XYZ file of C-alpha atoms in Angstrom:
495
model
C -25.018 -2.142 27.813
C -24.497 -1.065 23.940
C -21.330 0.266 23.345
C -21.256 3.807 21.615
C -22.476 3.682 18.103
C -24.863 0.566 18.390
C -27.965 2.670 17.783
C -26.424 3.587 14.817
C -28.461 2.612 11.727
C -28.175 -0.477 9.108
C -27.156 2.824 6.487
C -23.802 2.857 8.197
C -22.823 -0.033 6.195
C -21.934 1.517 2.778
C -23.105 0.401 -0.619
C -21.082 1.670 -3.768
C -23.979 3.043 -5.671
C -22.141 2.254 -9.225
C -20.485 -0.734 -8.617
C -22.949 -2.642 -5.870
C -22.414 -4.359 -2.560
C -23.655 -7.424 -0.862
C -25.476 -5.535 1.753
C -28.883 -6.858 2.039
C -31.797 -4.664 0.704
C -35.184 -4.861 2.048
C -34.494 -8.081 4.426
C -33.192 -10.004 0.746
C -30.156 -12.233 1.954
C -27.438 -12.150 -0.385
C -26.899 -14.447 -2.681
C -23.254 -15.778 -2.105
C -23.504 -18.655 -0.292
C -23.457 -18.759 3.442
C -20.049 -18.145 5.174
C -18.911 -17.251 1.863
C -16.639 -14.186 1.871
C -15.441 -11.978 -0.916
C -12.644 -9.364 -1.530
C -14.144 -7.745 -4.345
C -15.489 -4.894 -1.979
C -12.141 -4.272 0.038
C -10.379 -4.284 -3.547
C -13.459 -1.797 -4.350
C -12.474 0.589 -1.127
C -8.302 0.208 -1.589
C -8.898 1.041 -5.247
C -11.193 4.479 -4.796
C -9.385 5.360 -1.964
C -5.902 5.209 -3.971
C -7.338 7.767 -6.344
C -6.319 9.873 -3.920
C -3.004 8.513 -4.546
C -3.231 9.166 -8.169
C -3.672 12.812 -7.784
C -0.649 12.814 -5.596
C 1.196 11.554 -8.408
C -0.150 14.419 -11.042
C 0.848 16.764 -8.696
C 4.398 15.012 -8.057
C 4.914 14.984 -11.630
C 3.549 18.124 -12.999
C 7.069 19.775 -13.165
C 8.442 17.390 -15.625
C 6.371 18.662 -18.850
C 6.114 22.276 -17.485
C 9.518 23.377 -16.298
C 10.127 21.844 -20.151
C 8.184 24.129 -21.344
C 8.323 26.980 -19.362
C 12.253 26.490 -20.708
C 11.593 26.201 -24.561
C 9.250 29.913 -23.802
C 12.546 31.160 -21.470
C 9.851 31.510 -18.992
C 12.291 30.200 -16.104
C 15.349 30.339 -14.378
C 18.088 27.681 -13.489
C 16.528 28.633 -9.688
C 13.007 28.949 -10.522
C 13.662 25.625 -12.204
C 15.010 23.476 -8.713
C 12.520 25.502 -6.677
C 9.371 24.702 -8.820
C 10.773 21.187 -8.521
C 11.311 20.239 -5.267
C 8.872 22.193 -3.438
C 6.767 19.830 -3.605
C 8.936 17.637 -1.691
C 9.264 20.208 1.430
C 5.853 20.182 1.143
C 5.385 16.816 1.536
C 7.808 16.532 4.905
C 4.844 18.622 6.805
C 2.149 16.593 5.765
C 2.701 13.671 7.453
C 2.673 15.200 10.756
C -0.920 17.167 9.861
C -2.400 13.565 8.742
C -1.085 12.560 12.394
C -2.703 15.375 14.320
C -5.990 14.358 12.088
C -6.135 10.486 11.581
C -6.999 9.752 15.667
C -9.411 12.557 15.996
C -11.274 12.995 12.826
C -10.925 9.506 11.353
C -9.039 8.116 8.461
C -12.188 9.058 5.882
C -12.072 12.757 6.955
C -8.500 13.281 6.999
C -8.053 11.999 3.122
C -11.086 14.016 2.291
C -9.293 17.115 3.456
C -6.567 16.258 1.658
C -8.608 15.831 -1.598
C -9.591 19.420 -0.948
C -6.149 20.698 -0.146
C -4.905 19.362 -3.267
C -7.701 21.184 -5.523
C -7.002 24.343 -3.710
C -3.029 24.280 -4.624
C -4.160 23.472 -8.683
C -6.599 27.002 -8.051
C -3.605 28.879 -6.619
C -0.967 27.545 -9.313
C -3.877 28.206 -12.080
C -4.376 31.731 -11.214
C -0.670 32.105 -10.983
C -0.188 31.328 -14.707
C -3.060 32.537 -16.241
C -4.281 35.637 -14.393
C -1.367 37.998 -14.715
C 0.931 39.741 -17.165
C 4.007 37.171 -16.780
C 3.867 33.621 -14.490
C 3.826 34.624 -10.309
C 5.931 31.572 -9.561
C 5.689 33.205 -5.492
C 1.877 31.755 -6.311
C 3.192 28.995 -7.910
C 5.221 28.106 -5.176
C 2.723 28.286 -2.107
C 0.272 26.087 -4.375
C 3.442 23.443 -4.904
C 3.982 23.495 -0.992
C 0.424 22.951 -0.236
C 0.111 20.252 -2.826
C 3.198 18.218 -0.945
C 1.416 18.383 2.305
C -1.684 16.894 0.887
C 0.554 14.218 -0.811
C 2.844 13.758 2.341
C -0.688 12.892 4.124
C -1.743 10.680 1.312
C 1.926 8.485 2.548
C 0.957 8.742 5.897
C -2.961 7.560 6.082
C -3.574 5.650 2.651
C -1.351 2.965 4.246
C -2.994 3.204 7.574
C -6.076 2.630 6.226
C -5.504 0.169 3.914
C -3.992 -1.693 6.549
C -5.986 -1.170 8.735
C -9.424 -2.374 6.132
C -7.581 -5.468 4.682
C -7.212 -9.341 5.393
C -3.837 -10.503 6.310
C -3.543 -12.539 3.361
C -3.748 -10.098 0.874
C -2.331 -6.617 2.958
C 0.975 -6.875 1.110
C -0.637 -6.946 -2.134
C -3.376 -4.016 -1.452
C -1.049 -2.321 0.310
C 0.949 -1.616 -3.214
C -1.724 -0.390 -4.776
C -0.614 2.377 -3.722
C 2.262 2.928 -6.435
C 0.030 1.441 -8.735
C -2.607 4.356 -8.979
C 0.349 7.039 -7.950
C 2.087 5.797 -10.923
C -1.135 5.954 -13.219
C -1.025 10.061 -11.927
C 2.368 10.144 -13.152
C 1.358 8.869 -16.719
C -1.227 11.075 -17.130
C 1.090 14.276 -16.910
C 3.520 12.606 -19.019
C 1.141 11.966 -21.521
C -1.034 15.195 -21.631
C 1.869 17.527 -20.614
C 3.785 18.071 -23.735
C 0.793 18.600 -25.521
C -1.657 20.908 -23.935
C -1.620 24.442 -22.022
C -0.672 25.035 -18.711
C -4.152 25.639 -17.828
C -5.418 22.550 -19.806
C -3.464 20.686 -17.776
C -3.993 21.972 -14.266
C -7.919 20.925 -14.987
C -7.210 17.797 -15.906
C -5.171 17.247 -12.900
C -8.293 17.703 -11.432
C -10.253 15.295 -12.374
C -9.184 12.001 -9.899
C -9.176 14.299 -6.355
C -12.625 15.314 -7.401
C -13.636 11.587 -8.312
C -12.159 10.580 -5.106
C -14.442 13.035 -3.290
C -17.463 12.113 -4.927
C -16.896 8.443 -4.757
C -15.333 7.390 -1.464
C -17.910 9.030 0.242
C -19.371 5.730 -0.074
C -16.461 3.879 1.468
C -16.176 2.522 5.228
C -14.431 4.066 7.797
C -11.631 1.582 9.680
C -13.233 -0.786 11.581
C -9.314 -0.430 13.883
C -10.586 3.832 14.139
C -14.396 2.535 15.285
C -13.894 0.391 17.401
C -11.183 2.371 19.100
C -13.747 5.361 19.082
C -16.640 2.720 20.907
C -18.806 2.489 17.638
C -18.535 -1.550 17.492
C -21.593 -1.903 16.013
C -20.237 0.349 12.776
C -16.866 -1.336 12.459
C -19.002 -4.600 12.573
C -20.777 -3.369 9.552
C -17.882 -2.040 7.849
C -16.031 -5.214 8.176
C -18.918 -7.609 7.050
C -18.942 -5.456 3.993
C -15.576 -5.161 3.509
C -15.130 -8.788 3.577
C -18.441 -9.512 1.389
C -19.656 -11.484 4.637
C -23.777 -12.091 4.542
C -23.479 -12.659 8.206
C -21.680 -10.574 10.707
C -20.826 -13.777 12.731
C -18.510 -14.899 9.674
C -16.268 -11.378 10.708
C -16.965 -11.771 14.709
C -13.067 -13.483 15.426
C -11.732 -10.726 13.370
C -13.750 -8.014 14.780
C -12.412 -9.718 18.071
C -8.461 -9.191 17.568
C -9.435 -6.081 16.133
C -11.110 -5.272 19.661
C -7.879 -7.009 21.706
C -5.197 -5.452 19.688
C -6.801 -1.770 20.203
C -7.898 -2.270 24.271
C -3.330 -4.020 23.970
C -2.566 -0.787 22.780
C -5.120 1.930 25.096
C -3.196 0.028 28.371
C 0.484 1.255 26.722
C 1.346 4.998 26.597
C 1.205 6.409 23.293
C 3.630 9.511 23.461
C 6.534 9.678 20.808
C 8.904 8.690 23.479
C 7.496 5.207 23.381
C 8.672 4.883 19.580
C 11.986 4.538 21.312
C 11.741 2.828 24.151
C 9.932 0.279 23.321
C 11.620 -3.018 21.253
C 9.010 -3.425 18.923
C 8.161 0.088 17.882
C 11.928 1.267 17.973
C 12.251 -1.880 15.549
C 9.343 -0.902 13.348
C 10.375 2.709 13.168
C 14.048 1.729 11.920
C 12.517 -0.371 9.463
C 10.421 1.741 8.102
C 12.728 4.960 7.992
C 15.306 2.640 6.792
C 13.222 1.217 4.024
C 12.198 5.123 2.879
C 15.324 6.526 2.870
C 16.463 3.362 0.718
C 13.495 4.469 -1.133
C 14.993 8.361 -1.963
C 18.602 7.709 -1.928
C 17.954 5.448 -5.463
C 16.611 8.759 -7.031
C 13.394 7.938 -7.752
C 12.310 11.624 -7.474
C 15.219 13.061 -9.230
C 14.080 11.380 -12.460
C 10.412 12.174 -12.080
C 11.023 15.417 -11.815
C 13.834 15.884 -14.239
C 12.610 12.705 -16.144
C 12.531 15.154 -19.389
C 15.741 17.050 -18.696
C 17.530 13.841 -18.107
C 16.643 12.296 -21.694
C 17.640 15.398 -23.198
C 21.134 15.032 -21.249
C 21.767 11.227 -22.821
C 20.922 12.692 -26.308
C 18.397 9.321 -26.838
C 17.210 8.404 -30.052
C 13.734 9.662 -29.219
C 12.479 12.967 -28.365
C 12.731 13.447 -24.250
C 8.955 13.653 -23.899
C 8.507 10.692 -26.280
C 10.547 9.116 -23.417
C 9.227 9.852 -20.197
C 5.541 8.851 -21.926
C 7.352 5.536 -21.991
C 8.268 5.798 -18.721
C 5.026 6.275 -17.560
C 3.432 3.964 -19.036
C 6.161 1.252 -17.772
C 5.577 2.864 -14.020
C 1.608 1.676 -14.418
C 2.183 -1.812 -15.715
C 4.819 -2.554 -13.500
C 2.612 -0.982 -10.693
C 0.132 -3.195 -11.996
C 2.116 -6.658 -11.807
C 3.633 -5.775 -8.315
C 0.411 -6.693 -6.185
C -0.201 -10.097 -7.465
C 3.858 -11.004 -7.795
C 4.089 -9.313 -4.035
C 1.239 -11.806 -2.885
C 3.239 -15.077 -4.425
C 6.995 -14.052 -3.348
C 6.242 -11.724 -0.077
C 7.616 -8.430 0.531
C 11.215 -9.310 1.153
C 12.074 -11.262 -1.373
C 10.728 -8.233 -3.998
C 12.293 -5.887 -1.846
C 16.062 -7.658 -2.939
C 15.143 -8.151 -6.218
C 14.164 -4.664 -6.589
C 17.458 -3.352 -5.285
C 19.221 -5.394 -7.517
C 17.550 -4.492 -10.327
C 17.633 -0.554 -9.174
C 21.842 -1.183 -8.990
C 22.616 -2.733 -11.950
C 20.131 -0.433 -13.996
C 21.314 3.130 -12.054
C 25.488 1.677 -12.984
C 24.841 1.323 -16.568
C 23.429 4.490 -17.001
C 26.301 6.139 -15.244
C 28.295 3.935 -17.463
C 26.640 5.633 -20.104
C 26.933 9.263 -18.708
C 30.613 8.747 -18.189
C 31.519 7.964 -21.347
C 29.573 10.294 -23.471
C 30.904 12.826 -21.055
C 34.493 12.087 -21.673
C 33.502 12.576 -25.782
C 33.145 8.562 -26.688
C 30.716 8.527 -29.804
C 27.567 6.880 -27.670
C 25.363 7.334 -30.959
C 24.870 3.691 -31.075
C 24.053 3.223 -27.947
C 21.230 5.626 -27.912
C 18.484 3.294 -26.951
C 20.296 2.326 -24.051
C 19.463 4.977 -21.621
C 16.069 4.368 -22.091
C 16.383 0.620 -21.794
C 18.278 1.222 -18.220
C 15.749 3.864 -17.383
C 12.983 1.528 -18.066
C 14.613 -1.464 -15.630
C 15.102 0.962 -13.153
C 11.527 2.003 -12.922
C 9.938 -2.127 -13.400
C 11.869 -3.157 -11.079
C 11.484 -0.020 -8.282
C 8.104 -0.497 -9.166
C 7.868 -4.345 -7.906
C 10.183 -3.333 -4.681
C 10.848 -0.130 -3.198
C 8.469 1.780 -4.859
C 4.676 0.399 -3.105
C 6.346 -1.962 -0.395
C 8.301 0.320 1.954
C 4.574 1.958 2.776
C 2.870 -0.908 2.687
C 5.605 -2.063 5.784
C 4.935 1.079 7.717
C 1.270 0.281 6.890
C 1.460 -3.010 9.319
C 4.174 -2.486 11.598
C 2.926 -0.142 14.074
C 0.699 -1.126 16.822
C -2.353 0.809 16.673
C -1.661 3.203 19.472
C 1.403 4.463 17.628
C 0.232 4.500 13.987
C -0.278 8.366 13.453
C 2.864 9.174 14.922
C 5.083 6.443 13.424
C 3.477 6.630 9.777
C 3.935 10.828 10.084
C 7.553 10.723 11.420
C 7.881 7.754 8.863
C 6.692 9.983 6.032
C 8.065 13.247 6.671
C 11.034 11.819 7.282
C 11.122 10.273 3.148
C 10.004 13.735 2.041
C 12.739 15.510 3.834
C 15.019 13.542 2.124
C 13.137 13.931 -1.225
C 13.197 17.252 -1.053
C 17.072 17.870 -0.414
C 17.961 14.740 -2.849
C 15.653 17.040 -5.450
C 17.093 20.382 -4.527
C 20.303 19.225 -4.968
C 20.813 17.338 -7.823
C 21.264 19.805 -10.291
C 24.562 20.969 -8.249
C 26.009 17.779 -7.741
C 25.341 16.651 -11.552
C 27.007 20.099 -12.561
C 30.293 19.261 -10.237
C 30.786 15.616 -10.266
C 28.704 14.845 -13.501
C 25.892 12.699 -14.000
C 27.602 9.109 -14.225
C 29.121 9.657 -10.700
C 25.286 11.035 -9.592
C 23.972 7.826 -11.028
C 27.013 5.582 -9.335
C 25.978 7.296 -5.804
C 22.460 6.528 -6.279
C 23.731 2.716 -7.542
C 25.904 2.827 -4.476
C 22.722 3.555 -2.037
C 21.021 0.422 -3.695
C 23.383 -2.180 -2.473
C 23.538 -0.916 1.031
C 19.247 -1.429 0.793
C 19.668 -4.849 -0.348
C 21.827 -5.394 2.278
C 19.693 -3.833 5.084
C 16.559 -5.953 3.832
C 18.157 -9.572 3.741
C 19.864 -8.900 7.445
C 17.012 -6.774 9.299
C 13.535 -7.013 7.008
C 11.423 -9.859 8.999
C 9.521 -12.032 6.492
C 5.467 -10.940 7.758
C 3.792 -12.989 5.003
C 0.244 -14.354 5.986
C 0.973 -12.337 9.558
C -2.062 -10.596 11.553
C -1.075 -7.038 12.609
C -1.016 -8.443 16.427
C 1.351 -11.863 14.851
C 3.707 -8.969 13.498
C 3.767 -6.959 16.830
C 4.721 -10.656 17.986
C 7.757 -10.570 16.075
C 8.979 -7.525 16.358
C 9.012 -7.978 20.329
C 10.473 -11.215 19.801
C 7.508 -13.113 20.557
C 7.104 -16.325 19.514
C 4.454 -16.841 16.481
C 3.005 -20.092 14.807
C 3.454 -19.244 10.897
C 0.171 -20.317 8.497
C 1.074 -22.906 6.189
């Protein structure tokens, strides 16, 4: 008997209408060569659906350029100022968990395209809040901040799911950073365009990439992991073949086949959150991956994407602050772009240590820095310093702990745990985003900013730790070989 979803028709195998597909048209065989695959269309799908990922990153970033210049108009208070700020973050803690309510029932495609939506709606709200009455309603400006975190906090939770879930074991680690790639790109764009435009100017070209992503990943495949688990085998079969550039579906049946195993594995086992402890493997996975996030916050990345401006101002650096976190930004989407290929040759782990190395040594010097200006040494020589440790910090967060603690939580869980695991996962990052954000300000004012620095240096060597002791090495893994592992399973390792 057909399962659900065979009757469905050959249009359920997308074709980018821009950039093509090797879907057949009018009976015409493709012309790769037979049994030939390709990644160009899953690099096509992880691509458009990151855009997604870059509007999580204007939003993320949009404080940096306008609490700057909300202060040069004395527009905002010290309050005002950490509120605006980390928001966001709070906002991001709940969004996980609505992603996880959404991702099994509506499908990974319908849960980002809410969040696209979500995301517009907040730039409406803080749009009308700055241009529509006598003085800025930051109370507007708030709720739009809070809903623009959940819609990012979901982006965390289900772009890695679904990139997972679409991609071919050899490449998953690579894809899977993609992720900080395009976020990064959002974060360049606000540093760029920021300083320089109006408020309003800026909200509508923040924008642009959510509506792209709407518009454009329409045209995208569901998971084949989500269709087959929802009985429409004949779909995922589709989606794979084009996913994987196959011009015969036989050439994706084996995969289509573990697909089919690991999901019927994972309907026998109970799926309630209780099971994330109980069981070795997900207990394992769900260490890992808090572990790896919290690594991930306690370096400071937010703190100096949200201050980035403020911060530069505080080390009095030879360039103007803004002038600075352009540079920053534009070092966040090279090094984004070097990470997937580098991640491919070395494996996760391995860039995992050398990013906390990197993040240690950089974050010291700069509290180096800090402490001695602040005790009244003449630093004037020095001034390019701060930007040179700011700029190692971000390259080399960028190749670790910036893409490659999702892209973990992207492949750890088994299928029936996914939503739950990547929202406690992800809410659980934000929640410490948003009190590392909120708090900053009053730990920099007591202790100063070199010992705020030295803490964040100090968290860096504990993740380098954690990684070489607990981090298994999944490189060239299946998502069922890594389930393997993590229950202590034997597995026979690709050469």
């Amino acid at each position: 008997m057909a399962s659900k979803g065979d009757h469905n028709s050959e249009a359920a195998l997308p074709v980018h209408p821009l950039l093509g597909g090797d879907r057949p048209r009018g009976g015409a065989r493709p012309t790769m060569e037979s049994g030939k695959t390709s990644n160009r269309n899953l690099y096509i799908a992880c691509c458009i659906c990151n855009l997604a990922s870059f509007a999580a990153g204007n939003a993320l970033t949009w404080s940096s350029p306008t609490i700057s210049k909300m202060k040069e108009n004395n527009e905002i208070h010290i309050s005002q100022e950490s509120w605006l700020g980390s928001l966001i973050a709070l906002g991001a803690s709940l969004g996980p968990f609505v992603s996880g309510f959404l991702i099994d029932r509506i499908g990974r495609k319908k849960t980002l395209y809410l969040n696209a939506v979500l995301i517009i709606l907040s730039w409406i709200l803080i749009g009308i809040a700055i241009s529509s009455f006598d003085s800025i309603s930051f109370e507007l400006i708030y709720v739009g901040r809070v809903l623009a975190g959940v819609s990012a906090g979901s982006c965390y939770a289900s772009i890695p799911m679904y990139i997972g879930e679409i991609a071919e074991d050899s490449v998953r680690g690579a894809v899977g950073s993609l992720l900080a790639f395009f976020l990064c790109g959002g974060f360049l764009l606000e540093y760029v365009v920021g300083p320089y435009v109006s408020y309003l100017v800026l909200i509508l070209v923040s924008c642009i990439a959510p509506i792209a992503f709407l518009v454009l990943f329409f045209f995208m495949p569901e998971s084949p992991y989500y269709l087959i688990a929802q009985g429409r085998n004949a779909e995922a079969i589709r989606a794979l073949q084009w996913l994987r550039g196959a011009d015969d579906a036989s050439i994706v049946q084996k995969e289509v086949t573990d697909m089919q195993n690991s999901v019927n594995e994972s309907a026998t086992q109970k799926s309630g959150a209780i099971e994330l402890v109980k069981s070795k493997g997900n207990f394992k996975a769900l260490y890992l991956s808090c572990g790896l996030v919290a690594f991930q916050q306690f370096s400071g990345i937010n703190v100096i994407l949200f201050y980035s401006e403020q911060i530069f101002h505080l080390t009095g650096a030879a360039l103007s602050p803004a002038i600075c976190s352009i540079i920053i930004g534009a070092v966040l989407v090279i090094s984004g772009g070097i990470a997937p290929p580098v991640t491919s040759i070395f494996g996760i782990k391995m860039m995992l240590i050398v990013s906390g190395v990197g993040m240690f040594l950089s974050e010291a010097l700069l509290g180096v820095y800090f402490f001695f200006k602040d005790k009244g040494v003449d630093v004037s020589s020095l001034s390019t310093a701060p930007i040179i440790f700011m700029v190692v910090y971000i390259v080399t967060y960028c190749l670790g702990f910036g893409p490659l603690p999702w892209a973990v939580m992207g492949e750890m869980f088994p299928p029936n745990m996914k939503a739950k695991a990547s929202a406690i996962t992800a809410s659980f990052c934000w929640i410490l985003g948003f009190i590392i954000t909120l708090g900053f300000n009053s730990v920099a004012a007591s202790l100063g900013m070199a010992f705020a620095f030295w803490i964040f240096s100090g968290f860096c060597v504990v993740a380098i730790l954690f990684t070489v002791v607990l981090l298994p090495d999944t490189r060239g893994l299946s998502l069922q070989e890594i389930q393997d592992v993590l229950n202590g399973r034997p597995v026979n390792r690709k050469l």
